[in-house]
Amino acid sequence: MGEEIRGNNCSVCDSPTLREFVSFGRMPVVNAYPSQADLKKPEYTYNLSVGFCEDCEMVQLMEKVPYIKYIVPDETGRTHYAYVSSMSSFMQKHFVDFAHDVETRFLEPGSRVMEVGSNDGILLKGFSHRENVLGIEPSQNVAEIAQKQGIETLTEFFSRRLVKRLVDEKGKFRAVLSANVFLNILDIHDFMRGVNVALDDKGVFITEDPYLPRILENTAYDQMYDAHGRYHSLRSLDNLFEMYGMEIFDAQEQWVHGGSMRVYAARKGTYPKTSNFKKLAEKEEENGLHSLSTYNNFSKRVEQNKEKLVRLLTELKSEGKKIVGYAAAAKSVVVHNYCGIGTNFLDYVCDSTPEKQGKYMPGTKVPIVSPDVFHRDHNVDYALLGAWNHSEEILGKEKGFLSRGGKFIVHLPEPRIL
Ligand code: TMP
Ligand code: ZN
């Protein structure tokens, strides 16, 4: 089964100070939803465990999964990624605001913007001057959605070499952006070199990813999976940037993806550090983010969370209740597999992403159906909400289910019926 990338040292600072603190056992890849035909084939699994580097403080996967396991070529060789960003209307608004923020704070007439992992163009389409934006997106199925909307998108992996070519052709960039991508770059050092080549004198690198303190506080262990290789604190990111002559000068918390941080970095001394960034960094210190014991405590809460969720579902099932899963999110895959929630508990999982419908949950093989099936099914008593980060939007649209007595279950911060 192997093939995972495992080193004994920290993938950022290379020190032999990486301490594993939580382990979820063998796990399938979250974004590789098997089709009916795939069910007969063996499924790739890896050992999902997470460690804390006592030197540079980066929290990271102990084993990293190669991209090819979830950016999968189809029969024609066209690369395919199951996650489509524009599935949520709240997220669309979020990315319009993101583009506006970059535009008003950093861009001058003619400034170029690059986004790494631009998916279906959800962020880049928010910029007023589309001729100055460029997406880098290795998955053709999602890149094509952006291209059709007039957003120039290269279907390649970001690398220092690629950036060098782009800069030689048309010059440097004022902003390099990434959203939920930086945390998963396998060769982080090549990436940082690429960013350095790309940026002009006042260039900014802005990345937005799930924020480690929110993961710890919510016991959101379901943020930990193959396509999320690192879990950032401001300190650990700053340590990484420092290796490339860069520093964080601003940070803004975001509510998306269960609590994210948008981090602004540039070459040292280019921009003054904001008071907001300093305040957030101090808070990390107060919350014990720099100490291994904080992570060991998280690990204990994860085990308790699993026990409580399984107990709740077992009770409901013994009362004869019908339970389904709501959202085939990556996070759901982690929870279902770690807690053993398969067809023993769930009749199906519904999800609004057409790419996922008709397929199966990785590992547990529960069928994925469209929300229409769920809407027509009036026998469902409980829906286990995997996409808890979209709960406001989902509860708003499932008023019919709620009004006929249906209830949602969420598993964090504590498993409970909503
Ligand atoms: P995410 O938390 O990684 O963004 O994944 C959310 C998943 O939830 C994605 O597969 C789409 C699905 N979803 C629904 O099924 N219904 C919804 O209303 C929303 C917002 C998302
Ligand atoms: Zn390290």
Short mmCIF file of C-alpha atoms and ligand atoms in Angstrom, two decimals:
data_model
loop_
_atom_site.label_atom_id
_atom_site.label_comp_id
_atom_site.label_asym_id
_atom_site.label_seq_id
_atom_site.Cartn_x
_atom_site.Cartn_y
_atom_site.Cartn_z
CA MET A 1 0.00 0.00 0.00
CA GLY A 2 2.93 2.34 0.88
CA GLU A 3 4.11 5.13 -1.43
CA GLU A 4 3.62 7.77 1.22
CA ILE A 5 6.44 10.23 1.77
CA ARG A 6 7.88 9.81 5.22
CA GLY A 7 10.93 11.44 6.69
CA ASN A 8 12.01 11.30 10.30
CA ASN A 9 12.86 14.97 10.38
CA CYS A 10 10.69 18.08 10.23
CA SER A 11 9.73 18.89 6.62
CA VAL A 12 10.31 22.61 7.27
CA CYS A 13 13.48 22.95 9.36
CA ASP A 14 14.85 19.42 8.94
CA SER A 15 15.52 19.04 12.68
CA PRO A 16 15.05 15.60 14.26
CA THR A 17 12.57 17.16 16.69
CA LEU A 18 9.27 16.09 15.21
CA ARG A 19 7.04 14.58 17.93
CA GLU A 20 3.96 12.62 16.92
CA PHE A 21 1.02 13.52 19.17
CA VAL A 22 -2.08 12.08 17.51
CA SER A 23 -2.77 9.08 15.32
CA PHE A 24 -5.97 8.10 13.49
CA GLY A 25 -4.83 4.78 12.06
CA ARG A 26 -4.95 3.94 8.38
CA MET A 27 -6.98 6.35 6.32
CA PRO A 28 -8.10 6.56 2.69
CA VAL A 29 -7.41 9.71 0.68
CA VAL A 30 -10.23 12.20 1.28
CA ASN A 31 -10.80 13.48 -2.24
CA ALA A 32 -10.59 10.11 -4.00
CA TYR A 33 -14.27 9.09 -4.04
CA PRO A 34 -14.50 5.58 -5.47
CA SER A 35 -16.98 4.87 -8.27
CA GLN A 36 -18.94 1.62 -8.36
CA ALA A 37 -16.23 0.05 -10.56
CA ASP A 38 -13.51 1.16 -8.15
CA LEU A 39 -15.17 -0.70 -5.26
CA LYS A 40 -13.64 -3.95 -6.47
CA LYS A 41 -10.12 -2.53 -6.50
CA PRO A 42 -7.93 -2.19 -3.41
CA GLU A 43 -8.04 1.31 -1.97
CA TYR A 44 -4.89 3.27 -1.21
CA THR A 45 -4.50 4.05 2.47
CA TYR A 46 -1.83 5.78 4.53
CA ASN A 47 -1.13 6.20 8.22
CA LEU A 48 -2.76 9.45 9.35
CA SER A 49 -0.78 10.85 12.23
CA VAL A 50 0.30 14.36 13.13
CA GLY A 51 3.37 15.72 14.86
CA PHE A 52 4.70 18.95 16.36
CA CYS A 53 8.23 20.15 15.65
CA GLU A 54 9.80 21.33 18.86
CA ASP A 55 12.28 23.40 16.88
CA CYS A 56 10.36 25.44 14.27
CA GLU A 57 6.94 24.62 15.80
CA MET A 58 5.29 23.51 12.55
CA VAL A 59 2.51 21.00 13.16
CA GLN A 60 2.50 18.55 10.26
CA LEU A 61 1.52 15.15 8.93
CA MET A 62 4.03 12.44 9.75
CA GLU A 63 3.39 10.78 6.36
CA LYS A 64 2.62 12.85 3.29
CA VAL A 65 0.51 11.56 0.42
CA PRO A 66 1.68 12.18 -3.18
CA TYR A 67 -0.64 14.49 -5.19
CA ILE A 68 -1.29 11.76 -7.76
CA LYS A 69 -3.44 9.97 -5.17
CA TYR A 70 -6.14 12.65 -5.32
CA ILE A 71 -5.44 14.68 -8.46
CA VAL A 72 -6.30 11.73 -10.61
CA PRO A 73 -6.09 11.45 -14.41
CA ASP A 74 -9.21 10.00 -16.10
CA GLU A 75 -9.13 7.57 -19.08
CA THR A 76 -8.16 10.43 -21.42
CA GLY A 77 -5.37 11.65 -19.14
CA ARG A 78 -7.32 14.73 -18.05
CA THR A 79 -6.49 15.50 -14.40
CA HIS A 80 -9.38 15.57 -12.06
CA TYR A 81 -9.96 16.99 -8.58
CA ALA A 82 -13.22 16.33 -6.72
CA TYR A 83 -13.36 19.59 -4.77
CA VAL A 84 -15.10 22.47 -6.53
CA SER A 85 -14.76 25.76 -4.64
CA SER A 86 -17.91 27.57 -5.77
CA MET A 87 -20.32 25.11 -4.11
CA SER A 88 -21.23 27.58 -1.38
CA SER A 89 -22.76 31.01 -1.90
CA PHE A 90 -21.21 32.20 1.37
CA MET A 91 -17.77 31.23 0.09
CA GLN A 92 -18.36 33.16 -3.14
CA LYS A 93 -19.00 36.32 -1.14
CA HIS A 94 -15.95 35.62 1.02
CA PHE A 95 -13.68 35.47 -2.02
CA VAL A 96 -15.10 38.65 -3.56
CA ASP A 97 -14.13 40.41 -0.32
CA PHE A 98 -10.68 38.76 -0.42
CA ALA A 99 -10.04 40.10 -3.95
CA HIS A 100 -11.24 43.56 -2.95
CA ASP A 101 -8.90 43.59 0.07
CA VAL A 102 -5.85 42.74 -2.09
CA GLU A 103 -6.83 45.20 -4.80
CA THR A 104 -7.35 48.19 -2.53
CA ARG A 105 -4.34 47.61 -0.27
CA PHE A 106 -1.60 46.46 -2.60
CA LEU A 107 -2.28 46.85 -6.30
CA GLU A 108 -1.23 49.71 -8.56
CA PRO A 109 -2.30 50.12 -12.19
CA GLY A 110 -0.90 47.16 -14.13
CA SER A 111 0.08 45.12 -11.05
CA ARG A 112 -0.02 41.41 -11.74
CA VAL A 113 -1.60 38.83 -9.45
CA MET A 114 -1.00 35.10 -9.37
CA GLU A 115 -3.03 32.54 -7.49
CA VAL A 116 -1.65 29.10 -6.74
CA GLY A 117 -4.31 26.38 -6.73
CA SER A 118 -6.96 28.65 -8.22
CA ASN A 119 -9.56 25.86 -8.56
CA ASP A 120 -12.62 27.14 -10.49
CA GLY A 121 -11.52 30.80 -10.31
CA ILE A 122 -13.64 31.72 -7.29
CA LEU A 123 -11.04 34.25 -6.03
CA LEU A 124 -9.54 35.56 -9.27
CA LYS A 125 -12.89 36.44 -10.78
CA GLY A 126 -13.30 39.04 -8.02
CA PHE A 127 -10.49 41.22 -9.46
CA SER A 128 -11.46 44.22 -11.61
CA HIS A 129 -8.61 43.75 -14.10
CA ARG A 130 -8.87 40.18 -15.28
CA GLU A 131 -6.12 40.74 -17.84
CA ASN A 132 -3.65 41.04 -14.95
CA VAL A 133 -4.54 37.85 -13.09
CA LEU A 134 -3.19 34.37 -13.62
CA GLY A 135 -4.30 31.10 -12.05
CA ILE A 136 -2.08 28.06 -11.58
CA GLU A 137 -4.25 24.98 -11.22
CA PRO A 138 -3.05 21.46 -12.00
CA SER A 139 -6.54 19.90 -12.04
CA GLN A 140 -8.02 20.32 -15.49
CA ASN A 141 -11.68 19.75 -14.61
CA VAL A 142 -11.78 22.75 -12.26
CA ALA A 143 -9.31 24.90 -14.25
CA GLU A 144 -11.62 24.64 -17.27
CA ILE A 145 -14.47 26.23 -15.30
CA ALA A 146 -12.24 29.26 -14.68
CA GLN A 147 -10.94 29.36 -18.27
CA LYS A 148 -14.51 29.45 -19.59
CA GLN A 149 -15.05 32.60 -17.54
CA GLY A 150 -12.07 34.29 -19.14
CA ILE A 151 -9.59 33.74 -16.31
CA GLU A 152 -6.19 32.75 -17.68
CA THR A 153 -5.33 29.50 -15.92
CA LEU A 154 -2.29 27.30 -16.44
CA THR A 155 -2.91 23.63 -15.76
CA GLU A 156 0.45 22.99 -14.17
CA PHE A 157 1.91 22.50 -10.72
CA PHE A 158 3.44 25.61 -9.21
CA SER A 159 7.22 25.37 -9.01
CA ARG A 160 10.20 27.68 -8.94
CA ARG A 161 10.96 26.67 -12.52
CA LEU A 162 7.51 27.55 -13.75
CA VAL A 163 7.65 30.94 -12.01
CA LYS A 164 11.03 31.70 -13.54
CA ARG A 165 9.57 31.08 -16.99
CA LEU A 166 6.54 33.27 -16.28
CA VAL A 167 8.63 36.12 -14.91
CA ASP A 168 11.02 35.94 -17.88
CA GLU A 169 8.05 36.16 -20.23
CA LYS A 170 6.02 38.96 -18.67
CA GLY A 171 7.69 40.27 -15.51
CA LYS A 172 7.13 39.98 -11.79
CA PHE A 173 3.97 39.88 -9.71
CA ARG A 174 2.76 42.23 -7.00
CA ALA A 175 0.78 39.52 -5.25
CA VAL A 176 0.96 35.75 -4.99
CA LEU A 177 -2.16 34.36 -3.38
CA SER A 178 -3.27 30.98 -2.13
CA ALA A 179 -6.35 29.78 -0.29
CA ASN A 180 -6.34 26.36 1.35
CA VAL A 181 -3.40 25.33 -0.81
CA PHE A 182 -0.22 26.48 0.95
CA LEU A 183 -0.88 24.08 3.83
CA ASN A 184 -0.60 21.22 1.37
CA ILE A 185 2.47 22.06 -0.69
CA LEU A 186 4.75 19.02 -0.53
CA ASP A 187 8.00 20.73 -1.51
CA ILE A 188 7.61 23.81 0.64
CA HIS A 189 11.17 25.00 -0.02
CA ASP A 190 10.79 24.98 -3.80
CA PHE A 191 7.50 26.82 -3.31
CA MET A 192 9.08 29.56 -1.19
CA ARG A 193 11.87 30.00 -3.72
CA GLY A 194 9.20 30.34 -6.39
CA VAL A 195 7.38 32.99 -4.38
CA ASN A 196 10.64 34.91 -3.99
CA VAL A 197 11.27 34.84 -7.73
CA ALA A 198 7.69 35.91 -8.46
CA LEU A 199 7.37 38.93 -6.19
CA ASP A 200 8.32 42.45 -7.24
CA ASP A 201 9.83 45.03 -4.82
CA LYS A 202 6.59 45.62 -2.96
CA GLY A 203 5.32 42.11 -3.57
CA VAL A 204 3.10 40.34 -1.04
CA PHE A 205 2.45 36.66 -0.48
CA ILE A 206 -0.99 36.15 1.03
CA THR A 207 -2.17 32.76 2.13
CA GLU A 208 -5.35 31.74 3.89
CA ASP A 209 -5.58 28.36 5.56
CA PRO A 210 -7.27 26.71 8.55
CA TYR A 211 -5.74 28.19 11.71
CA LEU A 212 -4.22 25.81 14.24
CA PRO A 213 -5.61 27.47 17.42
CA ARG A 214 -9.16 27.05 16.09
CA ILE A 215 -8.49 23.37 15.32
CA LEU A 216 -7.26 22.84 18.89
CA GLU A 217 -10.05 24.85 20.50
CA ASN A 218 -12.84 23.04 18.60
CA THR A 219 -11.17 19.61 18.72
CA ALA A 220 -11.53 19.84 14.93
CA TYR A 221 -9.39 16.80 14.25
CA ASP A 222 -11.25 16.41 10.94
CA GLN A 223 -9.11 19.22 9.51
CA MET A 224 -6.23 16.76 9.62
CA TYR A 225 -5.96 14.70 6.43
CA ASP A 226 -3.80 14.06 3.38
CA ALA A 227 -4.60 17.30 1.53
CA HIS A 228 -3.86 19.34 4.67
CA GLY A 229 -0.21 18.60 5.33
CA ARG A 230 0.55 21.42 7.78
CA TYR A 231 -1.43 23.27 10.44
CA HIS A 232 -0.18 26.79 10.84
CA SER A 233 0.40 29.05 13.76
CA LEU A 234 1.71 32.55 13.07
CA ARG A 235 4.95 31.64 14.77
CA SER A 236 5.58 28.50 12.73
CA LEU A 237 4.80 30.34 9.49
CA ASP A 238 7.05 33.22 10.43
CA ASN A 239 9.86 30.76 11.15
CA LEU A 240 9.40 29.36 7.66
CA PHE A 241 9.28 32.78 5.97
CA GLU A 242 12.38 33.87 7.87
CA MET A 243 14.36 31.17 6.05
CA TYR A 244 13.59 33.10 2.83
CA GLY A 245 14.20 36.66 4.05
CA MET A 246 10.50 37.27 4.47
CA GLU A 247 8.23 38.06 7.42
CA ILE A 248 4.57 38.28 8.31
CA PHE A 249 3.39 41.88 8.59
CA ASP A 250 -0.36 41.38 8.94
CA ALA A 251 -2.83 38.64 9.83
CA GLN A 252 -6.62 38.64 9.74
CA GLU A 253 -8.85 35.95 11.15
CA GLN A 254 -11.52 34.55 8.84
CA TRP A 255 -14.59 32.53 9.76
CA VAL A 256 -14.36 30.21 6.71
CA HIS A 257 -13.41 26.53 6.92
CA GLY A 258 -14.13 26.44 10.62
CA GLY A 259 -11.69 29.26 11.44
CA SER A 260 -8.91 30.34 9.11
CA MET A 261 -6.12 32.88 9.17
CA ARG A 262 -5.22 35.13 6.25
CA VAL A 263 -1.51 35.84 6.55
CA TYR A 264 0.29 38.64 4.70
CA ALA A 265 4.04 38.25 4.17
CA ALA A 266 6.66 40.27 2.28
CA ARG A 267 10.41 40.71 2.23
CA LYS A 268 11.61 41.96 5.60
CA GLY A 269 11.01 45.65 6.25
CA THR A 270 8.76 46.26 3.22
CA TYR A 271 5.58 46.89 5.23
CA PRO A 272 5.11 47.90 8.90
CA LYS A 273 3.77 45.16 11.17
CA THR A 274 0.16 45.72 12.15
CA SER A 275 -1.00 45.77 15.76
CA ASN A 276 -3.54 43.09 14.89
CA PHE A 277 -0.75 40.71 13.88
CA LYS A 278 1.21 41.43 17.07
CA LYS A 279 -1.87 40.88 19.21
CA LEU A 280 -2.68 37.54 17.56
CA ALA A 281 0.92 36.35 17.93
CA GLU A 282 0.86 37.19 21.66
CA LYS A 283 -2.35 35.24 22.06
CA GLU A 284 -0.69 32.14 20.61
CA GLU A 285 1.93 32.38 23.35
CA GLU A 286 -0.75 32.73 26.06
CA ASN A 287 -2.61 29.71 24.71
CA GLY A 288 0.40 27.43 25.02
CA LEU A 289 0.80 26.88 21.30
CA HIS A 290 4.53 26.53 21.66
CA SER A 291 4.40 23.60 24.04
CA LEU A 292 4.05 19.89 23.24
CA SER A 293 1.72 19.30 26.21
CA THR A 294 -0.99 21.39 24.49
CA TYR A 295 -0.96 18.92 21.61
CA ASN A 296 -0.99 15.88 23.87
CA ASN A 297 -4.10 17.29 25.58
CA PHE A 298 -5.74 17.76 22.17
CA SER A 299 -5.07 14.10 21.42
CA LYS A 300 -6.94 13.03 24.59
CA ARG A 301 -9.93 15.19 23.63
CA VAL A 302 -9.96 13.60 20.17
CA GLU A 303 -10.33 10.11 21.67
CA GLN A 304 -13.10 11.25 24.01
CA ASN A 305 -14.89 12.93 21.12
CA LYS A 306 -14.86 9.70 19.13
CA GLU A 307 -16.25 7.66 22.03
CA LYS A 308 -19.05 10.14 22.63
CA LEU A 309 -20.07 10.33 18.97
CA VAL A 310 -20.16 6.55 18.59
CA ARG A 311 -22.20 6.25 21.80
CA LEU A 312 -24.73 8.81 20.55
CA LEU A 313 -25.15 7.14 17.16
CA THR A 314 -25.38 3.68 18.73
CA GLU A 315 -28.17 4.85 21.05
CA LEU A 316 -30.14 6.42 18.21
CA LYS A 317 -29.75 3.33 16.05
CA SER A 318 -30.90 1.06 18.88
CA GLU A 319 -34.04 3.22 19.07
CA GLY A 320 -34.61 2.41 15.38
CA LYS A 321 -33.84 5.88 14.07
CA LYS A 322 -32.81 6.48 10.46
CA ILE A 323 -29.55 8.42 10.19
CA VAL A 324 -27.86 9.80 7.07
CA GLY A 325 -24.73 11.84 6.49
CA TYR A 326 -25.01 15.43 5.30
CA ALA A 327 -22.08 16.47 3.06
CA ALA A 328 -19.38 14.21 1.69
CA ALA A 329 -16.79 16.75 2.79
CA ALA A 330 -13.16 15.80 3.26
CA LYS A 331 -13.80 16.31 6.96
CA SER A 332 -16.63 13.77 6.89
CA VAL A 333 -14.28 11.18 5.42
CA VAL A 334 -11.94 11.58 8.39
CA VAL A 335 -14.69 11.41 11.02
CA HIS A 336 -16.48 8.46 9.42
CA ASN A 337 -13.32 6.41 9.00
CA TYR A 338 -11.77 7.23 12.36
CA CYS A 339 -15.03 6.53 14.23
CA GLY A 340 -16.13 3.53 12.15
CA ILE A 341 -19.29 5.24 10.83
CA GLY A 342 -20.25 3.28 7.72
CA THR A 343 -23.43 1.61 6.52
CA ASN A 344 -23.80 0.31 10.10
CA PHE A 345 -25.08 3.81 10.95
CA LEU A 346 -25.72 5.74 7.73
CA ASP A 347 -28.09 4.87 4.88
CA TYR A 348 -26.34 7.36 2.59
CA VAL A 349 -24.50 10.66 2.51
CA CYS A 350 -25.99 13.54 0.51
CA ASP A 351 -23.81 16.19 -1.12
CA SER A 352 -24.49 19.06 -3.50
CA THR A 353 -21.32 18.48 -5.57
CA PRO A 354 -22.29 16.75 -8.86
CA GLU A 355 -18.74 15.27 -9.06
CA LYS A 356 -19.32 13.30 -5.84
CA GLN A 357 -22.88 12.07 -6.46
CA GLY A 358 -23.18 8.43 -7.52
CA LYS A 359 -19.82 7.69 -5.93
CA TYR A 360 -18.97 6.33 -2.49
CA MET A 361 -17.37 7.61 0.67
CA PRO A 362 -13.68 6.66 0.67
CA GLY A 363 -13.02 3.87 3.15
CA THR A 364 -16.54 3.33 4.50
CA LYS A 365 -18.13 2.96 1.00
CA VAL A 366 -21.39 4.63 1.99
CA PRO A 367 -23.17 5.77 -1.21
CA ILE A 368 -23.23 9.51 -1.98
CA VAL A 369 -26.49 10.90 -3.34
CA SER A 370 -27.78 14.32 -4.36
CA PRO A 371 -29.63 16.47 -1.80
CA ASP A 372 -32.83 15.79 -3.83
CA VAL A 373 -32.81 12.21 -2.54
CA PHE A 374 -32.56 13.54 1.02
CA HIS A 375 -35.37 16.05 0.39
CA ARG A 376 -37.70 13.35 -0.93
CA ASP A 377 -36.86 10.94 1.91
CA HIS A 378 -39.24 11.75 4.75
CA ASN A 379 -38.06 8.87 6.93
CA VAL A 380 -34.79 10.45 7.97
CA ASP A 381 -34.66 11.26 11.68
CA TYR A 382 -31.08 12.50 11.99
CA ALA A 383 -28.49 13.95 9.64
CA LEU A 384 -24.86 13.87 10.73
CA LEU A 385 -23.51 17.20 9.55
CA GLY A 386 -20.01 16.74 8.15
CA ALA A 387 -19.72 20.25 6.71
CA TRP A 388 -20.21 21.94 10.11
CA ASN A 389 -18.27 24.93 8.74
CA HIS A 390 -21.23 25.60 6.40
CA SER A 391 -23.86 25.02 9.11
CA GLU A 392 -25.44 28.47 8.84
CA GLU A 393 -26.01 28.06 5.11
CA ILE A 394 -27.14 24.43 5.41
CA LEU A 395 -29.53 24.94 8.33
CA GLY A 396 -30.98 27.87 6.40
CA LYS A 397 -31.73 25.74 3.35
CA GLU A 398 -32.96 22.62 5.21
CA LYS A 399 -35.91 24.24 6.96
CA GLY A 400 -38.23 21.55 5.52
CA PHE A 401 -36.26 18.76 7.21
CA LEU A 402 -36.16 20.64 10.50
CA SER A 403 -39.83 21.60 10.47
CA ARG A 404 -40.98 18.00 10.12
CA GLY A 405 -38.92 17.05 13.18
CA GLY A 406 -35.63 16.08 11.52
CA LYS A 407 -32.52 16.95 13.50
CA PHE A 408 -28.87 17.56 12.73
CA ILE A 409 -26.03 16.01 14.72
CA VAL A 410 -22.66 17.74 14.91
CA HIS A 411 -19.56 16.17 16.39
CA LEU A 412 -17.76 19.27 17.62
CA PRO A 413 -16.65 20.84 19.79
CA GLU A 414 -18.64 18.04 21.52
CA PRO A 415 -20.90 15.51 19.76
CA ARG A 416 -24.50 16.69 20.18
CA ILE A 417 -27.92 16.95 18.59
CA LEU A 418 -28.59 20.49 17.38
P1 TMP B 1 -15.79 21.97 2.55
O1 TMP B 1 -16.18 22.07 4.01
O2 TMP B 1 -14.46 21.35 2.37
O3 TMP B 1 -15.99 23.26 1.83
O4 TMP B 1 -16.79 20.90 1.89
C1 TMP B 1 -18.14 21.11 1.94
C2 TMP B 1 -18.88 19.96 1.30
O5 TMP B 1 -20.25 20.10 1.63
C3 TMP B 1 -18.80 19.91 -0.21
O6 TMP B 1 -18.67 18.55 -0.61
C4 TMP B 1 -20.16 20.45 -0.67
C5 TMP B 1 -21.05 20.08 0.47
N1 TMP B 1 -22.17 21.00 0.67
C6 TMP B 1 -23.46 20.50 0.57
O7 TMP B 1 -23.67 19.32 0.29
N2 TMP B 1 -24.51 21.37 0.75
C7 TMP B 1 -24.30 22.69 1.04
O8 TMP B 1 -25.28 23.42 1.22
C8 TMP B 1 -22.96 23.18 1.17
C9 TMP B 1 -22.71 24.61 1.50
C10 TMP B 1 -21.92 22.29 0.98
ZN ZN B 2 10.77 22.09 12.28
#
